[in-house]
Coordinates of C-alpha atoms and ligand atoms in Angstrom, one line a residue:
M1 CA 0.3 -19.7 -13.4
N2 CA 2.2 -16.5 -14.3
L3 CA 3.2 -15.6 -17.8
L4 CA 6.8 -14.5 -17.1
L5 CA 9.2 -14.9 -20.0
E6 CA 11.8 -16.1 -17.5
N7 CA 9.9 -19.3 -16.9
K8 CA 10.7 -20.8 -20.2
I9 CA 14.3 -19.9 -20.1
N10 CA 14.7 -21.2 -16.5
Q11 CA 13.0 -24.4 -17.5
V12 CA 15.4 -25.0 -20.4
L13 CA 18.4 -23.9 -18.3
S14 CA 17.5 -26.4 -15.7
E15 CA 17.6 -29.2 -18.3
I16 CA 20.9 -28.0 -19.5
F17 CA 22.4 -27.8 -16.0
K18 CA 21.1 -31.2 -15.2
Q19 CA 22.6 -32.8 -18.4
N20 CA 26.0 -31.2 -17.5
Q21 CA 25.9 -32.1 -13.8
L22 CA 25.6 -28.5 -12.7
D23 CA 23.6 -27.6 -9.7
E24 CA 20.1 -26.6 -10.9
K25 CA 19.8 -24.1 -8.1
F26 CA 21.8 -21.7 -10.2
A27 CA 19.7 -22.2 -13.4
V28 CA 17.9 -18.8 -13.1
V29 CA 17.9 -15.6 -15.1
K30 CA 17.0 -12.1 -14.2
V31 CA 15.8 -9.2 -16.3
S32 CA 19.0 -7.8 -17.8
D33 CA 20.2 -4.5 -16.4
R34 CA 21.9 -3.9 -19.8
P35 CA 18.9 -3.9 -22.1
D36 CA 21.2 -2.8 -24.9
L37 CA 23.1 -6.2 -24.7
S38 CA 20.3 -8.6 -23.7
D39 CA 16.8 -9.2 -22.4
F40 CA 17.9 -11.6 -19.6
Q41 CA 21.0 -12.5 -17.8
C42 CA 22.2 -15.7 -16.1
N43 CA 25.0 -15.3 -13.6
G44 CA 24.9 -18.9 -12.4
A45 CA 28.3 -19.8 -14.0
L46 CA 30.1 -17.4 -11.7
A47 CA 28.6 -19.0 -8.6
L48 CA 29.2 -22.6 -9.9
A49 CA 32.8 -21.8 -10.8
K50 CA 33.5 -20.5 -7.4
I51 CA 32.3 -23.7 -5.7
A52 CA 34.0 -26.0 -8.2
H53 CA 37.1 -23.9 -8.5
K54 CA 36.8 -23.8 -12.2
N55 CA 36.9 -21.1 -14.9
P56 CA 33.5 -19.4 -15.0
R57 CA 33.8 -18.5 -18.6
E58 CA 34.3 -22.2 -19.5
I59 CA 31.1 -23.2 -17.6
A60 CA 29.3 -20.2 -19.1
T61 CA 30.3 -21.2 -22.6
I62 CA 29.0 -24.8 -22.2
I63 CA 25.7 -23.4 -21.0
A64 CA 25.5 -20.8 -23.8
D65 CA 26.3 -23.3 -26.5
N66 CA 23.5 -25.5 -25.4
L67 CA 21.0 -22.7 -25.0
Q68 CA 21.7 -21.4 -28.5
K69 CA 20.1 -24.6 -29.9
Y70 CA 16.6 -23.6 -28.8
D71 CA 14.6 -21.8 -31.3
F72 CA 13.0 -19.3 -28.9
I73 CA 16.5 -18.0 -28.2
D74 CA 17.7 -15.3 -30.6
T75 CA 21.3 -14.8 -29.3
V76 CA 23.4 -15.9 -26.4
S77 CA 26.8 -14.4 -25.5
V78 CA 29.2 -14.9 -22.7
D79 CA 30.5 -11.6 -21.5
G80 CA 32.9 -10.3 -18.8
P81 CA 34.0 -12.9 -16.3
G82 CA 31.2 -15.3 -17.2
F83 CA 27.8 -13.5 -17.5
I84 CA 25.5 -15.2 -19.9
N85 CA 23.5 -12.6 -21.9
I86 CA 20.3 -13.9 -23.6
K87 CA 18.1 -12.3 -26.2
L88 CA 14.8 -13.9 -27.1
T89 CA 13.2 -14.0 -30.5
N90 CA 10.6 -11.5 -31.4
E91 CA 8.1 -14.3 -32.2
F92 CA 8.5 -15.8 -28.7
I93 CA 8.0 -12.5 -26.9
A94 CA 5.1 -11.6 -29.2
A95 CA 3.3 -14.9 -28.5
N96 CA 3.7 -14.4 -24.7
T97 CA 2.5 -10.8 -24.9
D98 CA -0.5 -12.1 -26.8
K99 CA -1.3 -14.5 -23.9
I100 CA -0.8 -11.7 -21.3
A101 CA -3.2 -9.4 -23.3
D102 CA -5.8 -12.2 -23.4
D103 CA -5.4 -13.2 -19.8
E104 CA -7.9 -12.0 -17.2
R105 CA -5.1 -11.5 -14.7
L106 CA -2.7 -10.1 -17.3
G107 CA -0.2 -12.8 -16.7
C108 CA -0.1 -12.6 -12.9
G109 CA 0.0 -15.6 -10.8
T110 CA -0.9 -16.0 -7.1
V111 CA 1.1 -17.1 -4.1
D112 CA 1.7 -20.8 -3.7
E113 CA 0.3 -20.9 -0.1
P114 CA -2.3 -18.3 0.5
H115 CA -2.6 -17.3 4.1
K116 CA -4.7 -15.2 6.4
V117 CA -3.4 -11.6 6.8
V118 CA -4.8 -9.0 9.1
L119 CA -3.8 -5.5 8.2
D120 CA -4.0 -2.8 10.9
F121 CA -3.9 0.6 9.4
G122 CA -5.7 4.0 9.7
G123 CA -5.8 4.0 13.5
P124 CA -7.6 7.3 13.9
N125 CA -8.5 8.4 17.4
V126 CA -12.0 9.3 18.7
A127 CA -12.5 13.1 19.1
K128 CA -9.4 14.0 17.2
E129 CA -9.7 15.6 13.9
M130 CA -8.0 13.6 11.1
H131 CA -5.0 15.4 9.9
V132 CA -2.3 15.0 7.3
G133 CA -0.5 12.7 9.6
H134 CA -3.3 10.1 9.1
L135 CA -2.9 10.2 5.3
R136 CA 0.0 7.8 4.9
S137 CA -1.3 5.0 7.0
G138 CA -4.6 4.9 5.2
V139 CA -3.2 5.3 1.7
I140 CA -0.4 2.8 2.1
G141 CA -2.7 0.3 4.0
E142 CA -5.3 0.4 1.3
S143 CA -2.8 -0.3 -1.4
V144 CA -1.2 -3.2 0.5
Q145 CA -4.7 -4.5 1.2
R146 CA -5.5 -4.6 -2.6
I147 CA -2.1 -6.1 -3.4
E148 CA -2.4 -8.8 -0.8
R149 CA -5.9 -9.8 -2.0
F150 CA -4.8 -9.7 -5.7
I151 CA -2.0 -12.2 -5.1
G152 CA -4.4 -14.5 -3.3
N153 CA -4.1 -13.9 0.4
D154 CA -7.1 -13.9 2.6
V155 CA -7.2 -10.3 4.0
T156 CA -9.1 -8.7 6.8
S157 CA -8.4 -5.0 7.4
D158 CA -9.1 -3.4 10.7
V159 CA -9.0 0.3 11.5
H160 CA -8.2 -0.2 15.2
L161 CA -9.8 3.0 16.4
G162 CA -8.1 4.8 19.3
D163 CA -11.2 4.8 21.6
W164 CA -10.1 3.6 25.0
G165 CA -7.1 5.5 26.4
T166 CA -6.7 8.6 28.6
P167 CA -7.9 11.0 25.9
M168 CA -11.4 9.5 26.5
G169 CA -11.3 10.4 30.2
M170 CA -9.9 13.8 29.3
I171 CA -12.7 14.7 27.1
L172 CA -15.4 13.3 29.4
S173 CA -14.0 15.3 32.4
E174 CA -13.7 18.4 30.2
I175 CA -17.4 18.2 29.3
I176 CA -18.3 17.7 33.0
A177 CA -16.1 20.7 33.9
T178 CA -17.8 22.9 31.4
D179 CA -21.4 21.7 31.6
G180 CA -21.5 20.4 35.1
N181 CA -22.6 16.9 33.9
L182 CA -22.9 14.8 30.8
E183 CA -26.6 15.4 30.0
K184 CA -26.0 17.5 26.8
V185 CA -23.5 15.1 25.3
T186 CA -25.9 13.5 22.8
S187 CA -26.5 16.9 21.2
Y188 CA -22.8 17.4 20.4
D189 CA -21.6 17.0 16.9
I190 CA -18.0 16.2 15.8
A191 CA -17.0 19.9 15.6
K192 CA -18.1 20.4 19.2
I193 CA -16.5 17.2 20.4
T194 CA -13.1 18.1 18.9
E195 CA -13.4 21.5 20.4
F196 CA -13.8 19.9 23.9
Y197 CA -10.9 17.7 23.2
K198 CA -8.7 20.6 22.3
N199 CA -9.7 22.4 25.5
A200 CA -9.1 19.3 27.5
N201 CA -5.6 19.1 26.2
I202 CA -4.9 22.7 27.2
R203 CA -6.4 22.2 30.6
C204 CA -4.5 18.9 31.3
K205 CA -1.2 20.4 30.2
E206 CA -1.5 23.2 32.8
D207 CA -3.3 21.5 35.6
E208 CA -2.2 18.4 37.5
T209 CA -5.6 17.9 39.2
A210 CA -7.3 18.0 35.8
R211 CA -4.9 15.3 34.6
E212 CA -5.5 13.2 37.7
N213 CA -9.2 13.6 37.3
A214 CA -9.0 12.5 33.6
R215 CA -7.1 9.4 34.6
K216 CA -9.8 8.6 37.2
V217 CA -12.6 9.1 34.7
T218 CA -10.7 6.9 32.2
A219 CA -10.4 4.1 34.7
E220 CA -14.0 4.3 35.7
L221 CA -15.1 4.3 32.0
Q222 CA -13.1 1.2 31.5
N223 CA -14.5 -0.4 34.6
G224 CA -18.0 0.1 33.3
N225 CA -19.5 3.3 34.8
P226 CA -22.8 3.3 32.9
E227 CA -23.1 7.1 32.6
Y228 CA -19.6 7.4 31.2
R229 CA -20.1 4.5 28.9
S230 CA -23.2 5.9 27.3
A231 CA -21.7 9.4 26.9
W232 CA -18.6 7.8 25.4
Q233 CA -20.7 5.7 23.0
H234 CA -22.1 8.9 21.6
L235 CA -18.6 10.5 21.2
R236 CA -17.4 7.3 19.5
N237 CA -20.3 7.1 17.1
E238 CA -19.9 10.7 16.0
S239 CA -16.2 10.3 15.5
V240 CA -16.6 7.0 13.6
N241 CA -19.1 8.7 11.2
A242 CA -16.7 11.6 10.6
V243 CA -13.8 9.2 10.1
K244 CA -15.8 7.1 7.7
E245 CA -16.6 10.1 5.6
N246 CA -13.0 11.1 5.3
Y247 CA -11.9 7.5 4.3
L248 CA -14.8 7.3 1.9
K249 CA -13.5 10.4 0.1
L250 CA -10.0 8.8 -0.1
D251 CA -11.4 5.4 -1.1
V252 CA -9.8 3.7 1.9
N253 CA -11.8 0.7 3.1
F254 CA -11.9 -1.4 6.2
D255 CA -13.6 -4.8 6.9
L256 CA -13.6 -4.2 10.6
W257 CA -14.2 -1.2 12.7
W258 CA -12.9 -2.7 15.9
G259 CA -11.4 -0.3 18.4
E260 CA -9.2 -0.6 21.4
S261 CA -12.4 -0.8 23.5
D262 CA -13.4 -4.0 21.8
A263 CA -10.3 -5.6 23.4
H264 CA -11.4 -4.7 26.9
E265 CA -12.6 -8.2 28.0
T266 CA -9.6 -9.8 26.5
C267 CA -7.3 -7.4 28.3
G268 CA -8.6 -9.1 31.5
E269 CA -7.7 -12.5 30.1
I270 CA -4.2 -11.3 29.1
V271 CA -3.6 -10.1 32.7
K272 CA -4.7 -13.5 34.1
L273 CA -2.6 -15.3 31.6
A274 CA 0.5 -13.3 32.4
R275 CA -0.1 -14.0 36.1
A276 CA -0.6 -17.7 35.5
K277 CA 2.6 -17.9 33.5
G278 CA 4.4 -16.0 36.2
I279 CA 5.7 -13.4 33.8
S280 CA 4.1 -10.3 35.3
E281 CA 5.0 -8.5 38.5
V282 CA 3.8 -5.5 40.4
D283 CA 6.1 -2.5 40.3
E284 CA 5.2 0.8 42.0
G285 CA 1.5 -0.1 41.9
A286 CA 1.5 -1.0 38.2
E287 CA 1.4 -4.5 36.8
I288 CA 4.2 -5.1 34.2
I289 CA 6.0 -7.6 32.1
R290 CA 9.7 -7.1 32.1
L291 CA 11.5 -7.3 28.8
E292 CA 15.1 -7.6 29.6
E293 CA 15.6 -10.5 27.3
G294 CA 17.5 -10.3 24.0
N295 CA 20.3 -8.0 23.1
K296 CA 18.3 -4.9 23.3
P297 CA 16.7 -4.3 26.7
K298 CA 13.5 -2.4 26.5
P299 CA 11.2 -0.7 29.0
P300 CA 8.6 -3.1 30.4
V301 CA 5.1 -3.8 28.9
I302 CA 2.6 -2.1 31.3
L303 CA -0.5 -4.2 31.6
I304 CA -2.3 -2.2 34.3
K305 CA -1.4 1.3 35.4
S306 CA -1.3 2.2 39.1
D307 CA -4.7 3.8 38.7
G308 CA -6.2 0.5 37.5
G309 CA -6.5 1.3 33.8
Y310 CA -5.3 -0.8 30.9
T311 CA -2.7 0.7 28.5
Y312 CA -2.0 1.0 24.8
H313 CA 0.2 -2.1 25.3
T314 CA -2.6 -4.1 26.9
T315 CA -5.2 -3.3 24.2
D316 CA -2.7 -4.1 21.4
I317 CA -1.7 -7.4 23.0
A318 CA -5.3 -8.4 23.6
T319 CA -6.2 -7.4 20.1
I320 CA -3.5 -9.8 18.8
K321 CA -5.1 -12.6 20.8
M322 CA -8.5 -11.8 19.3
R323 CA -7.1 -11.6 15.8
V324 CA -5.5 -15.0 16.2
D325 CA -8.4 -16.7 18.0
Q326 CA -11.3 -15.2 16.1
L327 CA -9.9 -14.3 12.7
H328 CA -7.3 -17.0 12.6
A329 CA -4.6 -14.6 11.5
Q330 CA -1.3 -16.1 10.3
E331 CA 0.2 -12.7 9.7
I332 CA -0.6 -9.3 11.2
V333 CA 0.9 -6.2 9.7
Y334 CA 0.8 -2.7 11.3
F335 CA 1.4 0.6 9.5
T336 CA 2.3 3.6 11.6
D337 CA 5.0 6.3 11.7
S338 CA 8.3 5.8 13.4
R339 CA 7.2 7.1 16.8
Q340 CA 5.5 3.8 17.6
Q341 CA 8.5 1.7 16.8
L342 CA 9.3 1.0 20.5
H343 CA 5.7 0.4 21.3
F344 CA 5.4 -2.4 18.8
E345 CA 8.7 -3.9 19.8
Q346 CA 7.4 -4.1 23.3
V347 CA 4.0 -5.5 22.2
F348 CA 5.6 -8.2 20.0
E349 CA 8.0 -9.3 22.7
G350 CA 5.2 -9.3 25.3
V351 CA 3.1 -11.5 22.9
Q352 CA 6.0 -13.9 22.5
K353 CA 6.4 -14.2 26.3
L354 CA 2.7 -14.9 26.6
G355 CA 2.7 -17.4 23.8
I356 CA -0.6 -16.2 22.4
A357 CA 0.4 -16.0 18.8
P358 CA 2.7 -19.0 18.0
D359 CA 3.7 -19.1 14.4
V360 CA 2.0 -15.8 13.6
K361 CA 4.2 -13.3 11.7
L362 CA 4.0 -9.9 13.4
K363 CA 5.3 -7.1 11.3
H364 CA 5.4 -3.3 11.9
I365 CA 5.9 -1.2 8.8
V366 CA 7.2 2.2 9.6
F367 CA 6.6 5.2 7.3
G368 CA 8.2 8.6 7.1
T369 CA 6.3 11.8 7.6
V370 CA 4.6 14.1 5.1
N371 CA 6.6 17.3 5.1
G372 CA 6.3 20.9 3.9
A373 CA 8.8 22.6 1.6
D374 CA 10.9 23.3 4.7
G375 CA 11.4 19.6 5.3
K376 CA 9.4 19.7 8.6
P377 CA 6.0 18.1 9.1
F378 CA 3.4 19.7 6.7
K379 CA 1.6 22.6 8.2
T380 CA -1.1 25.1 7.2
R381 CA -0.2 28.6 6.2
D382 CA -0.7 29.8 9.8
G383 CA 1.5 27.0 11.2
G384 CA -1.3 24.7 12.4
V385 CA -1.7 21.1 11.5
M386 CA -3.4 20.6 8.2
N387 CA -6.6 18.6 8.6
L388 CA -7.3 15.9 6.1
E389 CA -10.5 17.4 4.9
T390 CA -8.8 20.7 4.0
L391 CA -6.1 18.8 2.2
I392 CA -8.6 16.9 0.1
E393 CA -10.6 20.1 -0.7
M394 CA -7.5 21.9 -1.6
S395 CA -6.5 19.2 -4.0
K396 CA -10.0 19.2 -5.5
D397 CA -9.9 23.0 -6.0
K398 CA -6.6 22.6 -7.9
V399 CA -8.0 19.9 -10.2
R400 CA -11.3 21.7 -10.7
A401 CA -9.5 24.7 -12.0
S402 CA -8.0 22.7 -14.8
L403 CA -11.2 21.0 -16.0
P404 CA -14.0 22.4 -18.1
K405 CA -16.9 24.0 -16.1
P406 CA -20.2 22.0 -15.8
D407 CA -22.1 21.8 -19.0
E408 CA -19.3 23.1 -21.1
V409 CA -18.9 19.5 -22.4
A410 CA -21.9 17.6 -23.5
G411 CA -22.9 15.0 -20.9
Y412 CA -20.8 16.6 -18.1
G413 CA -23.1 18.4 -15.7
K414 CA -22.1 19.3 -12.2
A415 CA -22.3 15.8 -10.8
E416 CA -20.2 14.3 -13.6
I417 CA -17.5 17.0 -13.3
E418 CA -17.4 16.7 -9.5
K419 CA -17.0 12.9 -9.7
L420 CA -14.1 13.4 -12.1
V421 CA -12.6 16.1 -9.8
S422 CA -12.5 13.8 -6.8
Q423 CA -11.2 10.8 -8.9
I424 CA -8.3 13.0 -10.1
A425 CA -7.7 14.7 -6.8
V426 CA -7.5 11.4 -4.9
A427 CA -5.2 10.0 -7.6
A428 CA -2.9 13.1 -7.2
I429 CA -2.8 12.7 -3.4
K430 CA -2.3 9.0 -3.3
F431 CA 0.2 8.7 -6.1
Q432 CA 2.3 11.5 -4.6
D433 CA 2.4 9.4 -1.4
L434 CA 2.9 6.0 -2.9
K435 CA 5.6 6.9 -5.4
N436 CA 7.9 7.3 -2.4
T437 CA 9.4 4.3 -0.6
I438 CA 7.4 3.8 2.6
A439 CA 10.3 4.4 4.9
S440 CA 11.2 7.8 3.5
G441 CA 9.2 10.9 4.2
Y442 CA 8.3 13.2 1.4
I443 CA 7.6 16.8 0.7
F444 CA 4.0 17.5 -0.1
E445 CA 4.3 19.3 -3.5
L446 CA 1.5 21.8 -3.5
D447 CA 2.3 23.0 -7.0
D448 CA 3.1 19.9 -9.0
F449 CA 1.3 16.9 -7.5
A450 CA -2.0 17.4 -9.5
K451 CA -0.3 18.2 -12.8
F452 CA -1.1 16.1 -15.8
E453 CA 2.6 15.7 -16.6
G454 CA 5.5 14.3 -14.6
K455 CA 5.3 11.4 -12.2
T456 CA 1.8 12.1 -11.0
G457 CA -1.4 10.2 -10.6
P458 CA -3.3 12.3 -13.1
Y459 CA -0.5 11.7 -15.7
I460 CA -1.2 7.9 -15.4
Q461 CA -5.0 8.5 -15.5
Y462 CA -4.5 10.6 -18.6
A463 CA -2.4 8.0 -20.3
I464 CA -5.2 5.5 -19.7
A465 CA -7.9 7.9 -21.0
R466 CA -5.8 8.6 -24.0
I467 CA -5.6 4.9 -24.9
N468 CA -9.4 4.6 -24.3
S469 CA -9.8 7.3 -26.8
I470 CA -7.6 5.4 -29.3
L471 CA -9.6 2.3 -28.7
R472 CA -12.9 4.1 -29.3
K473 CA -11.6 5.7 -32.5
A474 CA -10.4 2.3 -33.7
K475 CA -13.8 0.8 -33.1
T476 CA -15.5 3.5 -35.1
N477 CA -13.1 2.8 -37.9
G478 CA -13.7 -0.9 -37.8
L479 CA -10.2 -1.9 -36.5
E480 CA -10.1 -4.8 -34.2
P481 CA -7.1 -5.9 -32.0
A482 CA -5.2 -8.7 -33.7
A483 CA -2.3 -11.1 -33.0
I484 CA 0.7 -9.2 -31.6
M485 CA 3.8 -9.0 -33.8
L486 CA 6.9 -7.2 -32.9
Q487 CA 8.8 -5.3 -35.6
A488 CA 9.9 -1.8 -34.4
P489 CA 12.3 -1.7 -31.5
E490 CA 9.7 0.4 -29.6
E491 CA 7.2 -2.4 -29.9
R492 CA 9.7 -4.9 -28.5
V493 CA 10.7 -2.7 -25.5
L494 CA 7.0 -2.2 -24.7
A495 CA 6.3 -6.0 -24.9
L496 CA 9.2 -6.8 -22.6
K497 CA 7.9 -4.2 -20.1
L498 CA 4.5 -5.8 -20.2
A499 CA 6.0 -9.1 -19.4
Q500 CA 7.1 -7.9 -16.0
V501 CA 3.7 -7.4 -14.4
H502 CA 3.8 -10.5 -12.3
N503 CA 7.2 -9.8 -10.9
V504 CA 6.4 -6.2 -10.1
I505 CA 3.3 -7.1 -8.1
M506 CA 5.1 -10.0 -6.3
R507 CA 7.9 -7.7 -5.3
A508 CA 5.5 -5.1 -4.0
H509 CA 3.8 -7.9 -2.0
N510 CA 7.0 -9.3 -0.6
E511 CA 8.4 -6.0 0.4
K512 CA 5.1 -4.4 1.3
E513 CA 6.2 -1.6 -0.9
P514 CA 3.6 0.0 -3.3
S515 CA 6.2 2.4 -4.7
I516 CA 7.5 -0.5 -6.8
I517 CA 4.1 -0.5 -8.5
A518 CA 4.1 3.2 -8.8
D519 CA 7.5 3.3 -10.4
Y520 CA 6.6 0.6 -12.9
T521 CA 3.4 2.3 -13.8
Y522 CA 5.1 5.5 -14.6
N523 CA 7.8 3.8 -16.6
L524 CA 5.2 1.8 -18.6
A525 CA 3.2 5.0 -19.4
Q526 CA 6.4 6.6 -20.6
I527 CA 7.4 3.6 -22.7
F528 CA 3.9 3.6 -24.2
S529 CA 4.2 7.2 -25.1
T530 CA 7.5 6.6 -26.9
F531 CA 5.9 3.6 -28.7
Y532 CA 2.9 5.6 -29.7
N533 CA 5.0 8.4 -31.2
A534 CA 7.1 6.0 -33.2
C535 CA 4.4 3.5 -34.2
P536 CA 1.2 5.0 -35.4
I537 CA -1.8 2.7 -35.1
M538 CA -4.5 3.9 -37.5
S539 CA -1.9 4.7 -40.2
A540 CA 0.2 1.6 -39.8
E541 CA 1.4 0.0 -43.1
S542 CA -0.9 -2.9 -42.9
K543 CA -4.2 -3.8 -41.2
K544 CA -2.4 -6.7 -39.4
L545 CA 0.2 -4.3 -38.0
A546 CA -2.5 -1.8 -37.0
G547 CA -4.4 -4.6 -35.2
S548 CA -1.3 -5.8 -33.4
R549 CA -0.4 -2.3 -32.2
L550 CA -4.0 -1.8 -31.1
K551 CA -3.8 -5.0 -29.0
L552 CA -0.6 -3.8 -27.5
A553 CA -2.2 -0.5 -26.6
K554 CA -5.2 -2.2 -25.1
A555 CA -2.9 -4.4 -23.0
V556 CA -1.1 -1.4 -21.7
R557 CA -4.4 0.2 -20.8
D558 CA -5.4 -2.9 -18.9
V559 CA -2.1 -3.1 -17.0
L560 CA -2.1 0.6 -16.1
T561 CA -5.6 0.3 -14.9
L562 CA -4.8 -2.8 -12.8
M563 CA -1.7 -1.1 -11.3
L564 CA -3.7 2.1 -10.4
Y565 CA -6.3 -0.2 -8.9
L566 CA -3.6 -1.8 -6.7
L567 CA -2.6 1.7 -5.6
G568 CA -6.2 2.4 -4.7
I569 CA -6.7 4.8 -7.6
E570 CA -9.6 4.9 -10.1
A571 CA -9.1 5.2 -13.8
P572 CA -11.8 7.4 -15.4
E573 CA -12.8 6.4 -18.9
V574 CA -12.4 10.0 -20.1
M575 CA -10.3 12.8 -18.6
L576 CA -11.8 15.8 -20.4
K577 CA -8.3 17.1 -20.9
A578 CA -6.7 17.4 -24.3
E579 CA -6.9 13.7 -24.5
N580 CA -7.9 13.8 -28.2
Q581 CA -4.6 15.0 -29.2
G582 CA -2.7 12.6 -31.5
E583 CA -4.8 10.4 -33.7
Ligands
LIG601 N1 -4.4 5.2 17.3 C1 -3.0 5.1 17.1 C2 -2.4 6.5 17.0 O1 -3.1 7.4 16.7 C3 -2.6 4.3 15.9 C4 -3.1 2.9 16.0 C5 -2.1 1.9 15.3 N2 -2.5 0.5 15.5 C6 -2.4 -0.2 16.6 N3 -2.9 -1.4 16.6 N4 -1.8 0.3 17.7 O2 -1.2 6.7 17.2

């Protein structure tokens, strides 16, 4: 059960609608967009009047008159063409806020029908250094994973490693071209492996025979050449270890480390199935599924290339089959940038033709790119691609510079400072990303993103640490949180904001849009700040009022912490930054 204030109003409205033979479907309120006039608004009279060809103000007045009789309603007015504006009593809001503050889930419910969701994000490639382009998929995916779990869905996250395409043949043939064979492969670390891959790219760009060779090696690797397989296994392991290290730093987590290669067997089944269904055909030596159906013709799905190798289409289609058969996925969501839009449209249509995922929701979420100040994809100073590791280190340097040095603060040696540095740096990176709607790209703000003011991760962490400090101080002074009462307007505004937690999380879930949570979190921190300036806690007029305000503060701390958690961000107890200002 959620603790939305709307529930009670909607329930009463339904009664009123029923008694007056009005369609209950319209007995709903929404949070008012005129908080100066009301807390909630019901626009049902307008819709009803249209259907019944009646005067909306007349209908609205009947509803309002009935609503006014309930004692949790403070005021009701009919405004404009027939809007019903509702204000709740402070007592009712206070009692609800009290329940939220005491609730383990802070008033949030779960979905009515939990289902199995597979999230496909990250998607790094073997032998390719992770760069800033990999940031968004990991950061957004991790947040969505936490949101989906929190609202009750059964989630499996899978990194879907790019470990089976032509790049694999390119790198193996590059090593052979350089060393004469693959004997030294097991001595190569990730730096060496990525170097080979870079050289392979250059060579294949210039030389058609090298390209042809790489294709052949890829096909042989896929067909089980033991020497290629064992060299490839080493490359894959080294890459996975490097990728894991990067994701660990960013607190991005996966249940499964399946790769394209794991779908190999199933690729064969897909090809057989397509043949059996008569939906595949051979075209210039390749085996394809044509997709001319629908209103938007697309290039065909290529199941097998003319050289015999499977493609990115085949591995993705086979992976869907595995996720449905083995993981029992009811929904699969992918997170990539817009360049893969066509790929997923083809894959989804191919899957539909094959009939391997009936009733499974397939969704591709497309995000915009991370840009530099010039609006073009973010680059290093010398124009290269910024690798992820450098980006993380850069952010840490920035944060480190604004914190005390090790042992300057009692209990904070090097290890403790470094832990804090990474918690804050990761918050800065992730919040800067997640505060933007997924679809839009954003400019990576080198100067402001790690600041403790403005719409940043560290600002929210700081707000939490500040409340922690208030709570500690209250404890030493023997003040306990007490029943919430709302007197000052700032207390009321804060309580109303706290009552929205459930809706905010549900919207983020429905729209797969963590920025909704980021926005709310920032607003709540600001509203708290206004409240705290206007409503002192320790020096409140009475102990009861002090206890009430303390409970409000604690609830804000808990909600902010939950919200950061859902964004994949940690909330340190202490921030070592001027947090003792104020009381
Ligand atoms: N490895 C791919 C790339 O680097 C991304 C993988 C996305 N997921 C998928 N199932 N295709 O572009």
